[in-house]
Amino acid sequence: MKTIRIKPSKSDLIVPNPDNGFLALSHDGEEVIYSRYWKRRLDEGDVVTSKAPPKTSKSK
């Protein structure tokens, strides 16, 4: 299944995530399974695609 990383388009917008028990989508972004629901949210401007957060490396 195709996945995409998305986040709410506005910081004050609460977008329910049906894949996670309808809890609010994280404002930092989440990886979700691309579905008709997320396509509608993208088309309506409720969410935007986002890049993955930078990986932190532990150096000693």
PDB file of C-alpha atoms in Angstrom:
ATOM      1  CA  MET A   1       0.000   0.000   0.000  1.00  0.00           C
ATOM      2  CA  LYS A   2       1.194   3.479  -0.819  1.00  0.00           C
ATOM      3  CA  THR A   3       1.917   5.777   2.105  1.00  0.00           C
ATOM      4  CA  ILE A   4       2.343   9.533   2.246  1.00  0.00           C
ATOM      5  CA  ARG A   5       3.536  11.910   4.938  1.00  0.00           C
ATOM      6  CA  ILE A   6       1.055  14.695   5.654  1.00  0.00           C
ATOM      7  CA  LYS A   7       0.337  17.372   8.229  1.00  0.00           C
ATOM      8  CA  PRO A   8      -2.519  19.840   8.825  1.00  0.00           C
ATOM      9  CA  SER A   9      -2.339  22.855   6.506  1.00  0.00           C
ATOM     10  CA  LYS A  10      -2.830  25.306   9.390  1.00  0.00           C
ATOM     11  CA  SER A  11      -1.429  25.107  12.910  1.00  0.00           C
ATOM     12  CA  ASP A  12      -4.865  25.590  14.507  1.00  0.00           C
ATOM     13  CA  LEU A  13      -6.633  23.026  12.289  1.00  0.00           C
ATOM     14  CA  ILE A  14      -7.563  19.688  13.868  1.00  0.00           C
ATOM     15  CA  VAL A  15      -7.773  16.888  11.311  1.00  0.00           C
ATOM     16  CA  PRO A  16      -9.077  13.500  12.534  1.00  0.00           C
ATOM     17  CA  ASN A  17      -7.047  10.468  11.473  1.00  0.00           C
ATOM     18  CA  PRO A  18      -9.397   7.511  10.832  1.00  0.00           C
ATOM     19  CA  ASP A  19      -6.418   5.126  10.781  1.00  0.00           C
ATOM     20  CA  ASN A  20      -5.609   6.046  14.382  1.00  0.00           C
ATOM     21  CA  GLY A  21      -9.019   5.897  16.061  1.00  0.00           C
ATOM     22  CA  PHE A  22      -9.894   9.402  14.810  1.00  0.00           C
ATOM     23  CA  LEU A  23      -7.265  11.023  17.032  1.00  0.00           C
ATOM     24  CA  ALA A  24      -5.988  14.350  15.722  1.00  0.00           C
ATOM     25  CA  LEU A  25      -3.305  14.255  13.054  1.00  0.00           C
ATOM     26  CA  SER A  26       0.036  15.397  14.459  1.00  0.00           C
ATOM     27  CA  HIS A  27       1.036  18.962  13.531  1.00  0.00           C
ATOM     28  CA  ASP A  28       4.578  17.643  12.956  1.00  0.00           C
ATOM     29  CA  GLY A  29       3.234  15.283  10.314  1.00  0.00           C
ATOM     30  CA  GLU A  30       2.444  11.584  10.145  1.00  0.00           C
ATOM     31  CA  GLU A  31       2.934   8.750   7.713  1.00  0.00           C
ATOM     32  CA  VAL A  32      -0.509   7.525   6.596  1.00  0.00           C
ATOM     33  CA  ILE A  33      -1.840   5.025   4.082  1.00  0.00           C
ATOM     34  CA  TYR A  34      -2.925   6.953   0.991  1.00  0.00           C
ATOM     35  CA  SER A  35      -6.700   6.532   0.658  1.00  0.00           C
ATOM     36  CA  ARG A  36      -9.761   8.319  -0.688  1.00  0.00           C
ATOM     37  CA  TYR A  37     -10.133  10.028   2.692  1.00  0.00           C
ATOM     38  CA  TRP A  38      -6.647  11.582   2.538  1.00  0.00           C
ATOM     39  CA  LYS A  39      -7.065  12.435  -1.159  1.00  0.00           C
ATOM     40  CA  ARG A  40     -10.182  14.447  -0.256  1.00  0.00           C
ATOM     41  CA  ARG A  41      -8.358  16.162   2.619  1.00  0.00           C
ATOM     42  CA  LEU A  42      -5.511  17.071   0.241  1.00  0.00           C
ATOM     43  CA  ASP A  43      -7.913  18.271  -2.489  1.00  0.00           C
ATOM     44  CA  GLU A  44      -9.839  20.429   0.002  1.00  0.00           C
ATOM     45  CA  GLY A  45      -6.657  21.907   1.469  1.00  0.00           C
ATOM     46  CA  ASP A  46      -7.114  20.503   4.980  1.00  0.00           C
ATOM     47  CA  VAL A  47      -3.714  18.771   4.853  1.00  0.00           C
ATOM     48  CA  VAL A  48      -0.467  19.229   2.955  1.00  0.00           C
ATOM     49  CA  THR A  49       2.303  16.787   2.180  1.00  0.00           C
ATOM     50  CA  SER A  50       5.376  17.132   4.343  1.00  0.00           C
ATOM     51  CA  LYS A  51       8.898  15.840   4.340  1.00  0.00           C
ATOM     52  CA  ALA A  52      10.107  13.329   6.866  1.00  0.00           C
ATOM     53  CA  PRO A  53      11.772  14.889   9.897  1.00  0.00           C
ATOM     54  CA  PRO A  54      15.560  14.815   9.798  1.00  0.00           C
ATOM     55  CA  LYS A  55      17.047  11.715  11.363  1.00  0.00           C
ATOM     56  CA  THR A  56      19.099  12.384  14.441  1.00  0.00           C
ATOM     57  CA  SER A  57      22.370  10.585  14.630  1.00  0.00           C
ATOM     58  CA  LYS A  58      23.991   9.673  17.879  1.00  0.00           C
ATOM     59  CA  SER A  59      27.676  10.387  17.709  1.00  0.00           C
ATOM     60  CA  LYS A  60      30.178   9.840  20.463  1.00  0.00           C
TER      61      LYS A  60
END
